[in-house]
Coordinates of C-alpha atoms in Angstrom, one line a residue:
M560 CA -15.0 -16.0 16.4
D561 CA -18.7 -16.3 16.8
M562 CA -19.0 -17.0 20.5
H563 CA -22.4 -18.7 20.8
V564 CA -22.1 -19.3 24.5
I565 CA -22.2 -17.0 27.5
P566 CA -19.8 -18.6 30.0
E567 CA -22.1 -17.9 33.0
M568 CA -24.6 -20.2 31.2
V569 CA -27.4 -17.6 31.2
V570 CA -29.5 -19.2 28.4
P571 CA -32.7 -17.3 28.0
D572 CA -36.0 -19.2 27.8
D573 CA -37.4 -17.6 24.7
G574 CA -40.6 -19.7 24.9
S575 CA -40.1 -21.0 21.4
G576 CA -40.6 -24.6 22.5
V577 CA -37.9 -25.9 20.1
V578 CA -37.8 -29.7 20.5
G579 CA -34.4 -31.0 21.6
R580 CA -33.3 -28.0 23.7
L581 CA -32.2 -28.5 27.3
D582 CA -34.3 -26.6 29.8
A583 CA -32.9 -23.3 30.9
A584 CA -33.7 -24.2 34.6
L585 CA -31.6 -27.3 34.2
L586 CA -28.7 -25.2 33.0
R587 CA -29.0 -22.9 36.0
T588 CA -29.2 -25.8 38.4
A589 CA -26.0 -27.3 36.8
R590 CA -24.2 -24.0 37.3
E591 CA -25.2 -23.8 41.0
R592 CA -24.2 -27.4 41.6
A593 CA -20.9 -26.9 39.9
A594 CA -20.1 -23.9 42.1
T595 CA -21.0 -25.9 45.2
H596 CA -19.3 -29.2 44.4
G597 CA -16.2 -27.8 42.6
R598 CA -17.0 -29.7 39.5
R599 CA -17.3 -28.6 35.9
A600 CA -20.7 -27.3 34.9
I601 CA -20.9 -29.6 31.8
D602 CA -20.3 -32.7 34.0
E603 CA -23.1 -31.6 36.4
L604 CA -25.4 -30.9 33.4
E605 CA -24.8 -34.3 31.8
E606 CA -25.6 -36.0 35.1
L607 CA -28.8 -33.9 35.6
A608 CA -29.9 -34.5 32.0
G609 CA -29.7 -38.3 32.3
L610 CA -29.2 -38.7 28.6
E611 CA -26.9 -41.1 26.7
P612 CA -23.7 -39.2 25.5
R613 CA -24.7 -38.8 21.8
E614 CA -28.1 -37.4 22.7
F615 CA -26.7 -35.2 25.4
V616 CA -24.3 -33.5 23.0
R617 CA -26.9 -33.2 20.3
R618 CA -29.3 -31.4 22.7
L619 CA -26.6 -29.2 24.2
A620 CA -25.6 -28.1 20.7
V621 CA -29.1 -27.2 19.8
T622 CA -29.5 -25.3 23.0
L623 CA -26.3 -23.3 22.5
H624 CA -26.4 -23.1 18.7
F625 CA -23.3 -25.1 18.0
P626 CA -22.7 -27.6 15.2
V627 CA -21.9 -31.1 16.4
L628 CA -19.0 -33.3 15.5
G629 CA -19.9 -36.9 16.3
S630 CA -17.4 -39.5 17.4
E631 CA -17.2 -41.2 14.0
Q632 CA -16.5 -37.8 12.3
L633 CA -14.0 -36.8 14.9
F634 CA -11.9 -39.9 14.7
A635 CA -12.0 -39.8 10.9
S636 CA -10.6 -36.3 10.9
T637 CA -7.0 -35.2 10.7
P638 CA -5.6 -33.0 13.5
D639 CA -3.6 -29.9 12.8
F640 CA -1.1 -29.6 15.7
A641 CA 1.0 -26.9 13.9
K642 CA -1.2 -24.1 15.2
V643 CA -2.3 -25.7 18.4
P644 CA 0.3 -28.2 19.6
L645 CA -0.7 -31.5 21.2
A646 CA 0.4 -30.4 24.7
E647 CA -1.8 -27.3 24.5
A648 CA -4.7 -29.2 22.9
I649 CA -4.6 -31.7 25.9
K650 CA -4.4 -28.8 28.4
H651 CA -7.2 -26.8 27.0
E652 CA -9.3 -29.8 25.8
F653 CA -9.5 -28.2 22.3
V654 CA -8.2 -29.4 18.9
L655 CA -8.0 -28.0 15.4
V656 CA -9.0 -30.5 12.7
K657 CA -8.9 -30.4 8.9
R658 CA -12.3 -30.4 7.2
P659 CA -12.5 -33.0 4.4
P660 CA -12.1 -31.5 0.9
E661 CA -15.7 -32.5 0.0
A662 CA -16.9 -30.5 2.9
G663 CA -15.1 -27.4 1.7
G664 CA -11.7 -27.9 3.4
G665 CA -10.2 -25.5 5.9
L666 CA -9.8 -25.9 9.7
V667 CA -12.4 -26.1 12.4
G668 CA -12.0 -26.1 16.1
V669 CA -13.5 -28.8 18.3
L670 CA -14.2 -28.2 22.0
S671 CA -16.0 -30.2 24.7
D672 CA -16.7 -27.7 27.4
P673 CA -18.6 -24.6 26.1
F674 CA -19.1 -23.2 29.7
D675 CA -15.5 -22.6 30.5
G676 CA -15.1 -18.8 30.0
A677 CA -11.3 -18.8 30.4
R678 CA -11.0 -21.5 27.7
L679 CA -13.3 -19.7 25.3
A680 CA -11.2 -16.5 25.8
W681 CA -8.0 -18.4 25.1
I682 CA -9.6 -19.8 21.9
D683 CA -10.8 -16.4 20.8
E684 CA -7.4 -14.8 21.4
R685 CA -5.5 -17.7 19.7
L686 CA -7.8 -18.4 16.8
A687 CA -10.1 -15.5 16.2
G688 CA -12.6 -16.3 13.5
A689 CA -12.4 -20.1 13.7
E690 CA -15.6 -22.1 13.3
L691 CA -16.3 -24.1 16.5
Y692 CA -17.8 -27.6 16.7
L693 CA -19.0 -29.4 19.9
A694 CA -17.9 -32.9 20.8
H695 CA -18.5 -35.1 23.8
P696 CA -15.7 -34.7 26.5
A697 CA -15.0 -38.5 26.5
D698 CA -14.7 -38.5 22.7
L699 CA -12.3 -35.6 22.6
S700 CA -10.2 -37.0 25.4
A701 CA -9.9 -40.3 23.6
Y702 CA -9.1 -38.6 20.3
L703 CA -6.2 -36.7 21.9
A704 CA -4.9 -39.7 23.7
R705 CA -4.9 -41.6 20.4
H706 CA -2.5 -39.0 18.9
E707 CA -0.2 -38.8 21.9
E708 CA 2.5 -40.8 20.1
D709 CA 2.6 -38.4 17.2
F710 CA 3.6 -35.3 19.0
H711 CA 7.2 -35.3 17.8
A712 CA 6.0 -34.7 14.2
I713 CA 4.3 -31.4 15.2
D714 CA 6.7 -29.6 17.4
S715 CA 5.3 -26.4 18.8
L716 CA 6.7 -22.9 17.8
A717 CA 10.2 -22.4 19.2
E718 CA 10.0 -25.1 21.8
A719 CA 12.2 -27.6 20.1
H720 CA 14.5 -25.2 18.3
E721 CA 16.7 -24.9 21.3
E722 CA 16.6 -28.6 22.3
A723 CA 16.6 -30.3 18.9
E724 CA 20.2 -31.5 19.3
I725 CA 19.4 -33.4 22.6
V726 CA 16.0 -34.7 21.9
E727 CA 17.4 -38.2 21.1
D728 CA 18.8 -38.4 24.6
V729 CA 15.4 -37.7 26.3
E730 CA 13.4 -40.6 27.5
T731 CA 9.8 -40.5 26.2
L732 CA 7.0 -41.5 28.6
S733 CA 3.6 -42.8 27.5
L734 CA 1.5 -45.7 28.4
T735 CA 2.1 -47.3 25.0
R736 CA 5.9 -47.0 25.3
I737 CA 5.9 -48.3 28.9
S738 CA 3.8 -51.3 27.9
E739 CA 6.3 -52.1 25.1
D740 CA 9.4 -52.0 27.5
S741 CA 10.9 -55.5 27.6
S742 CA 12.9 -54.9 30.8
V743 CA 10.9 -55.2 34.0
V744 CA 13.1 -52.7 35.8
V745 CA 12.8 -50.1 33.0
K746 CA 9.1 -50.6 33.0
L747 CA 8.9 -50.1 36.8
V748 CA 10.9 -46.9 36.8
N749 CA 9.2 -45.4 33.8
S750 CA 5.7 -46.3 35.1
T751 CA 6.6 -44.7 38.4
L752 CA 7.7 -41.5 36.7
Y753 CA 4.6 -41.5 34.5
D754 CA 2.3 -42.0 37.5
A755 CA 4.0 -39.4 39.6
L756 CA 3.6 -36.8 36.9
K757 CA -0.1 -37.7 36.5
A758 CA -0.4 -37.2 40.3
K759 CA 1.3 -33.8 40.0
A760 CA 4.0 -34.9 42.5
S761 CA 6.8 -32.5 43.4
D762 CA 9.1 -35.3 44.6
I763 CA 9.5 -39.1 44.2
H764 CA 11.0 -41.0 47.1
L765 CA 12.5 -44.5 46.4
S766 CA 13.1 -46.0 49.8
V767 CA 14.9 -49.4 49.8
T768 CA 13.9 -51.8 52.6
G769 CA 15.2 -55.2 53.5
S770 CA 12.6 -56.9 51.3
G771 CA 12.2 -54.5 48.5
M772 CA 11.2 -50.8 48.0
V773 CA 8.6 -48.3 49.1
I774 CA 7.7 -45.7 46.5
K775 CA 6.2 -42.4 47.8
Y776 CA 5.1 -39.2 46.1
R777 CA 5.1 -35.8 47.7
V778 CA 1.8 -34.3 46.6
D779 CA 0.7 -30.9 47.8
G780 CA 3.6 -30.9 50.3
V781 CA 2.7 -34.3 51.9
L782 CA 4.3 -37.7 51.4
N783 CA 1.9 -40.5 50.3
T784 CA 2.8 -44.2 49.7
A785 CA 2.1 -44.9 46.1
S786 CA 3.3 -48.5 45.8
R787 CA 5.6 -51.2 47.0
V788 CA 8.1 -53.3 45.1
Q789 CA 8.9 -56.8 46.3
G790 CA 12.5 -58.2 46.0
A791 CA 15.7 -56.6 47.2
E792 CA 17.4 -57.4 43.9
V793 CA 14.7 -55.6 41.9
A794 CA 14.9 -52.6 44.2
E795 CA 18.7 -52.4 43.7
Q796 CA 18.3 -52.6 40.0
M797 CA 15.7 -49.7 40.0
I798 CA 18.2 -47.5 41.9
S799 CA 20.9 -48.5 39.3
R800 CA 18.4 -47.6 36.5
V801 CA 17.8 -44.1 38.0
K802 CA 21.6 -43.6 38.3
V803 CA 22.1 -44.6 34.7
M804 CA 19.5 -42.1 33.6
A805 CA 21.1 -39.4 35.7
E806 CA 24.6 -40.3 34.4
L807 CA 25.9 -41.3 37.9
D808 CA 28.4 -43.9 38.9
I809 CA 26.5 -47.2 39.4
A810 CA 29.5 -48.8 41.0
E811 CA 29.8 -46.2 43.7
K812 CA 27.5 -47.0 46.6
R813 CA 29.3 -45.6 49.6
V814 CA 28.9 -41.8 49.1
P815 CA 26.0 -39.5 48.1
Q816 CA 25.7 -38.6 44.5
D817 CA 23.6 -35.9 42.7
G818 CA 22.6 -35.7 39.1
R819 CA 19.7 -34.9 36.8
F820 CA 17.9 -36.2 33.7
K821 CA 15.0 -35.3 31.4
V822 CA 12.0 -37.1 30.2
S823 CA 9.4 -36.1 27.6
I824 CA 5.7 -36.6 28.1
K825 CA 2.9 -35.4 25.8
G826 CA 5.3 -33.0 24.0
R827 CA 6.7 -31.3 27.1
Q828 CA 10.1 -31.9 28.7
I829 CA 10.3 -32.5 32.5
D830 CA 13.6 -32.2 34.5
F831 CA 14.3 -34.5 37.4
R832 CA 17.0 -33.7 39.9
V833 CA 18.3 -36.8 41.5
S834 CA 19.8 -37.3 45.0
I835 CA 21.3 -40.7 45.9
I836 CA 22.2 -41.4 49.5
P837 CA 23.6 -44.7 51.0
S838 CA 21.3 -46.4 53.6
I839 CA 21.6 -49.5 55.7
F840 CA 19.7 -51.5 53.0
G841 CA 21.6 -50.1 50.0
E842 CA 20.8 -46.7 48.5
D843 CA 17.8 -44.4 48.6
A844 CA 16.9 -42.0 45.9
V845 CA 14.8 -38.8 45.8
L846 CA 13.8 -37.3 42.5
R847 CA 12.7 -33.7 42.5
V848 CA 10.3 -33.0 39.7
L849 CA 10.8 -29.7 37.9
D850 CA 8.2 -29.1 35.2
K851 CA 9.3 -25.9 33.7
Q852 CA 6.2 -25.6 31.4
D853 CA 3.9 -26.1 34.4
L854 CA 5.8 -23.4 36.3
A855 CA 5.7 -21.2 33.3
D856 CA 1.9 -21.6 33.1
Q857 CA 1.8 -20.5 36.8
V858 CA 4.3 -17.7 36.6
H859 CA 3.9 -16.2 33.2
G860 CA 2.0 -13.0 33.8
V861 CA 1.1 -14.1 37.3
R862 CA 0.2 -11.4 39.7
L863 CA 0.0 -11.5 43.5
D864 CA -3.8 -11.7 43.4
S865 CA -3.6 -15.1 41.7
L866 CA -1.6 -16.7 44.6
G867 CA -4.5 -16.8 47.1
F868 CA -3.2 -14.1 49.5
E869 CA -5.7 -12.0 51.5
A870 CA -6.4 -8.5 50.1
D871 CA -4.5 -6.8 52.9
V872 CA -1.4 -9.0 52.3
M873 CA -1.5 -8.3 48.6
K874 CA -1.7 -4.6 49.2
T875 CA 1.3 -4.7 51.6
L876 CA 3.4 -6.8 49.2
R877 CA 2.7 -4.4 46.3
R878 CA 3.8 -1.6 48.5
L879 CA 7.0 -3.4 49.3
A880 CA 7.6 -4.3 45.7
G881 CA 7.2 -0.6 44.7
E882 CA 9.8 0.8 47.1
P883 CA 12.8 2.4 45.5
Y884 CA 15.4 0.6 47.6
G885 CA 15.8 -1.6 50.7
M886 CA 15.3 -5.3 51.3
V887 CA 12.3 -7.5 51.1
L888 CA 12.7 -10.9 52.8
V889 CA 10.4 -14.0 52.1
T890 CA 10.8 -16.9 54.6
G891 CA 9.3 -20.3 54.9
P892 CA 10.2 -24.0 54.6
T893 CA 11.2 -25.6 51.3
G894 CA 8.3 -25.9 49.0
S895 CA 6.2 -23.2 50.6
G896 CA 6.0 -21.1 47.4
K897 CA 8.7 -18.5 48.2
T898 CA 10.1 -18.4 44.7
T899 CA 6.7 -18.1 43.1
T900 CA 5.9 -15.1 45.3
L901 CA 9.2 -13.4 44.4
Y902 CA 8.5 -14.1 40.7
A903 CA 5.0 -12.6 41.0
M904 CA 6.5 -9.4 42.7
L905 CA 9.1 -9.1 40.0
T906 CA 6.5 -9.6 37.3
E907 CA 4.4 -6.8 38.7
I908 CA 7.2 -4.2 38.8
N909 CA 8.9 -5.3 35.5
R910 CA 7.8 -2.5 33.2
G911 CA 11.0 -2.3 31.2
V912 CA 12.5 0.8 32.9
D913 CA 14.6 -0.9 35.5
K914 CA 17.5 -3.3 35.3
I915 CA 16.4 -6.4 37.1
I916 CA 19.0 -9.2 37.8
T917 CA 18.5 -12.4 39.7
I918 CA 20.9 -15.1 41.0
E919 CA 19.2 -18.4 41.6
D920 CA 19.9 -22.1 42.4
P921 CA 18.6 -23.2 40.0
V922 CA 16.8 -20.8 37.6
E923 CA 13.4 -22.4 37.6
Y924 CA 11.7 -20.3 35.0
Q925 CA 12.9 -17.6 32.6
L926 CA 11.4 -14.2 33.3
P927 CA 11.1 -12.0 30.2
G928 CA 13.3 -8.9 30.3
V929 CA 15.2 -10.1 33.4
L930 CA 18.8 -11.1 33.5
Q931 CA 19.0 -14.4 35.5
I932 CA 22.2 -16.0 36.7
P933 CA 22.3 -19.7 37.8
V934 CA 24.6 -20.6 40.7
N935 CA 27.3 -23.0 39.7
E936 CA 29.3 -23.9 42.8
K937 CA 31.5 -26.4 41.0
K938 CA 32.8 -23.6 38.8
G939 CA 33.1 -21.2 41.8
L940 CA 29.9 -19.2 41.0
T941 CA 28.3 -18.9 44.5
F942 CA 25.6 -16.6 45.7
S943 CA 28.1 -14.2 47.3
R944 CA 30.5 -14.2 44.2
G945 CA 27.6 -13.8 41.8
L946 CA 26.1 -11.0 43.9
R947 CA 29.4 -9.1 43.9
S948 CA 29.4 -9.3 40.1
I949 CA 25.8 -8.2 39.8
L950 CA 26.5 -5.0 41.7
R951 CA 29.1 -4.1 39.0
H952 CA 26.4 -4.6 36.3
D953 CA 24.3 -1.5 37.2
P954 CA 21.2 -3.1 38.6
D955 CA 18.1 -1.4 40.0
K956 CA 16.4 -4.5 41.4
I957 CA 18.1 -7.6 42.6
M958 CA 16.7 -11.0 43.5
V959 CA 18.9 -13.4 45.5
G960 CA 17.5 -16.9 45.5
E961 CA 18.5 -17.7 49.0
I962 CA 20.8 -16.3 51.8
R963 CA 22.8 -19.2 53.0
D964 CA 26.0 -17.7 54.5
P965 CA 27.3 -14.6 56.3
D966 CA 29.1 -13.3 53.2
T967 CA 25.9 -13.3 51.1
A968 CA 24.0 -11.8 53.9
Q969 CA 26.5 -8.9 54.3
I970 CA 26.6 -8.1 50.6
A971 CA 22.7 -8.2 50.3
V972 CA 22.4 -5.8 53.2
Q973 CA 25.0 -3.4 51.8
S974 CA 23.3 -3.6 48.4
A975 CA 20.0 -2.5 50.0
L976 CA 21.7 0.3 51.8
T977 CA 23.3 1.6 48.6
G978 CA 20.2 2.3 46.6
H979 CA 19.1 -1.1 45.3
L980 CA 15.8 -2.9 46.0
V981 CA 16.8 -6.5 47.0
F982 CA 14.4 -9.4 47.1
T983 CA 15.6 -12.6 48.8
T984 CA 14.6 -15.6 50.8
I985 CA 15.9 -17.1 54.0
H986 CA 14.9 -20.2 55.9
A987 CA 13.1 -19.3 59.2
N988 CA 9.9 -20.3 60.9
N989 CA 8.3 -16.9 61.1
V990 CA 8.9 -13.2 60.5
F991 CA 10.5 -12.8 64.0
D992 CA 13.0 -15.7 63.6
V993 CA 14.5 -14.0 60.6
I994 CA 16.1 -11.4 62.9
G995 CA 17.8 -14.2 64.9
R996 CA 19.1 -15.8 61.6
F997 CA 20.8 -12.5 60.5
T998 CA 22.2 -12.1 64.0
Q999 CA 23.8 -15.6 63.8
M1000 CA 25.4 -14.5 60.5
E1001 CA 27.1 -11.6 62.4
V1002 CA 25.3 -8.9 60.4
D1003 CA 25.4 -5.6 62.1
P1004 CA 21.8 -5.1 63.6
Y1005 CA 21.7 -1.4 62.8
S1006 CA 22.6 -2.0 59.2
F1007 CA 20.2 -4.9 58.9
V1008 CA 17.1 -3.1 60.2
S1009 CA 18.0 0.1 58.3
A1010 CA 18.1 -2.0 55.1
L1011 CA 15.0 -4.1 55.9
N1012 CA 11.6 -2.8 54.5
G1013 CA 9.6 -5.9 55.4
V1014 CA 9.4 -9.6 56.0
L1015 CA 6.9 -12.1 54.5
A1016 CA 6.5 -15.5 56.1
Q1017 CA 4.2 -17.9 54.1
R1018 CA 2.9 -21.4 54.1
L1019 CA 0.8 -23.5 51.6
I1020 CA -2.3 -25.0 53.0
R1021 CA -4.0 -27.9 51.3
L1022 CA -7.7 -27.4 50.4
A1023 CA -10.3 -29.9 51.3
C1024 CA -11.4 -32.0 48.3
P1025 CA -14.7 -30.6 47.1
H1026 CA -15.8 -34.1 46.0
C1027 CA -15.6 -35.9 49.4
A1028 CA -15.6 -33.1 52.0
V1029 CA -18.5 -33.3 54.4
E1030 CA -19.4 -31.0 57.3
L1031 CA -18.3 -32.5 60.6
R1032 CA -17.7 -30.6 63.8
P1033 CA -14.7 -31.7 65.8
R1034 CA -15.1 -32.6 69.5
D1035 CA -14.7 -29.9 72.0
D1036 CA -11.5 -31.4 73.4
E1037 CA -10.1 -31.4 69.8
L1038 CA -11.0 -27.7 69.5
L1039 CA -9.4 -26.8 72.9
A1040 CA -6.2 -28.7 72.0
S1041 CA -6.1 -26.6 68.8
G1042 CA -6.4 -23.4 70.8
I1043 CA -10.0 -22.8 69.8
D1044 CA -12.8 -21.9 72.2
P1045 CA -15.8 -24.1 71.3
A1046 CA -18.1 -21.3 72.5
Q1047 CA -16.7 -19.0 69.9
T1048 CA -17.3 -21.3 66.9
H1049 CA -20.9 -20.4 66.1
G1050 CA -21.3 -20.2 62.4
W1051 CA -18.1 -22.0 61.6
R1052 CA -18.3 -24.5 58.8
F1053 CA -16.0 -27.3 59.9
V1054 CA -15.3 -30.0 57.2
H1055 CA -13.8 -33.5 57.2
S1056 CA -12.4 -35.1 54.0
P1057 CA -12.3 -38.9 54.1
G1058 CA -10.7 -39.2 50.7
C1059 CA -11.9 -40.4 47.3
G1060 CA -10.7 -41.3 43.9
R1061 CA -10.6 -37.7 42.7
C1062 CA -8.0 -36.8 45.4
R1063 CA -6.2 -40.2 45.4
G1064 CA -7.5 -40.9 48.8
S1065 CA -5.8 -37.9 50.5
G1066 CA -8.9 -35.8 51.2
Y1067 CA -7.3 -32.7 49.7
R1068 CA -7.0 -31.1 46.2
G1069 CA -4.9 -28.0 45.6
R1070 CA -3.3 -25.5 47.9
T1071 CA -3.6 -21.9 48.8
A1072 CA -1.2 -19.5 50.5
I1073 CA -1.4 -18.0 53.9
A1074 CA 1.0 -15.3 55.1
E1075 CA 2.1 -12.9 57.8
V1076 CA 3.8 -9.7 56.8
L1077 CA 5.9 -7.5 59.1
L1078 CA 6.4 -3.9 58.0
L1079 CA 9.3 -2.1 59.6
D1080 CA 8.9 1.4 61.1
D1081 CA 11.2 3.4 63.3
E1082 CA 9.8 2.1 66.6
L1083 CA 10.1 -1.5 65.5
R1084 CA 13.6 -0.9 64.2
Q1085 CA 14.6 0.6 67.5
T1086 CA 13.1 -2.3 69.4
I1087 CA 15.2 -4.7 67.3
I1088 CA 18.4 -2.7 67.8
D1089 CA 17.8 -2.6 71.5
R1090 CA 17.6 -6.4 71.5
K1091 CA 14.2 -6.3 73.3
P1092 CA 12.5 -9.7 73.8
I1093 CA 10.7 -11.3 70.9
A1094 CA 7.4 -11.2 72.9
E1095 CA 7.7 -7.4 73.2
L1096 CA 8.4 -7.1 69.5
K1097 CA 5.5 -9.4 68.6
E1098 CA 3.1 -7.4 70.7
L1099 CA 4.2 -4.1 69.1
A1100 CA 3.9 -5.7 65.6
K1101 CA 0.3 -6.8 66.4
K1102 CA -0.6 -3.3 67.4
R1103 CA 0.6 -2.3 63.9
G1104 CA -1.9 -4.7 62.4
L1105 CA 0.2 -7.9 62.0
R1106 CA -1.9 -11.0 61.5
L1107 CA -0.1 -14.3 62.3
L1108 CA 0.0 -17.3 60.1
R1109 CA -2.3 -19.2 62.6
E1110 CA -5.0 -16.5 62.3
S1111 CA -5.0 -16.7 58.5
A1112 CA -5.1 -20.5 58.7
L1113 CA -8.1 -20.4 61.1
D1114 CA -10.0 -18.3 58.6
L1115 CA -9.7 -21.1 56.1
V1116 CA -11.1 -23.6 58.7
R1117 CA -13.9 -21.2 59.6
T1118 CA -15.1 -21.0 56.0
G1119 CA -14.8 -24.7 55.3
Q1120 CA -12.0 -24.4 52.8
T1121 CA -9.7 -26.8 54.8
T1122 CA -9.7 -29.0 57.8
L1123 CA -8.5 -28.4 61.4
E1124 CA -6.1 -31.3 61.0
E1125 CA -4.4 -29.6 58.0
I1126 CA -3.8 -26.2 59.8
N1127 CA -2.5 -28.1 62.9
R1128 CA 0.0 -29.9 60.6
V1129 CA 1.3 -26.6 59.0
T1130 CA 1.0 -24.0 61.7
F1131 CA 1.8 -23.8 65.5
V1132 CA -1.1 -23.7 67.9
A1133 CA -1.1 -20.3 69.4

């Protein structure tokens, strides 16, 4: 592929004075503004240029030596979704189209953002040698949206091979299909699912009230009210619709029910796990969103340095993952990224020379070269029973999705003591509370600390929206209440995010991980065995270099990456 563009936008001013080129200084300014505002460089450039779309694309193409595909030519072309499926085309804002026979035939690639280095690398790897054309971002977006309904005709690679038999049972979501629904209730449910997926929600809460329903999405770990539905009858019918989709008993309203269903949107299938619980006004529903493709994009080839951890934390985790045997514990609340961290650690050590087996509930993503076992309690396959079977399967590394009971805890510890490297999670507030959790499960303290190599406690912190965040210093009393000495905040870049359309009014976009890691040594092990107070253990760990979650969170506030309110929500004030 002839890559005409240097992603860093270093376009030399050759002094040729060619009419129609964008000024090199303008390009540099756009790049600087993009880095500051968190926007795409091409959007900043178009805003700075002040040109109408057609003229902007023409001048950008001249500057970067690209041929242009105008909107009329683009919409008259035929896409080829066999080599680049629609879902990938939408994700990468790139499409392959067929050149008309009179123009010589063949395929050409159309992209809208020539400054995205990662996207250009993806195109180069996927379609080396393809001729590239430039189109306006709005034109390409509209073109892809127009073909959204045709994705079934161009199934991608092996994606549908496994699911071809059940595709008829999968609800298809799109704005067109939703608008065509004749049932008001079906339209309400489907539009809720569609909007939640667009908002990248992890959970959908349907809370029935005396007069209707409140719909909330959990986005970046926080619940936000999305909409309200008036009418108790409509609310009841919406819950019944969800139960039908999840194949639950719509007549049973006195006991909790659990189920699941799938929907398809833009060529990708999304799983929803459904929990129905009786309430004083009827029934409430919570739908957990499990986008396996999105998780695959995050996990496939992911390494620890892509998760946002500090350099020292990554170094420690790599050391723990490289140990020949012992136990590595990851702790934190639900939704704090524990599974993703374990996947990243397994990916880094999976070189094909070790037998790696996992037991999970559920298996959220398939790791290449790893034997993964899903828990099925209805059939008697629990964590403890599955772990016993794993030990007879000659493993080197084992991942246990979660330690929930004393039996699983005992087997995991024994596995670590008998030459296996065990990765697992447990629910606790910090690295020190983990010790108490195992004590409650009646695990022998000496065996536990002998097996334990290290404990990681982590949280996900929302990042301030770059589009609406402004510098604003909190009042001194707010700083003191947060455990911060105002006199020690010189040079801190405090920010406040009021909310905007880009962040759906939340004031935050995206999350990053913070962590505290406790490495066990002989002195720390003896302190635990002697049942010394936690305060003494914590002081000793700090001398060994332990940085608490709160300290990592304060670093994000100091550099203006998040707000004081956010870290107070997630971490305890020291």
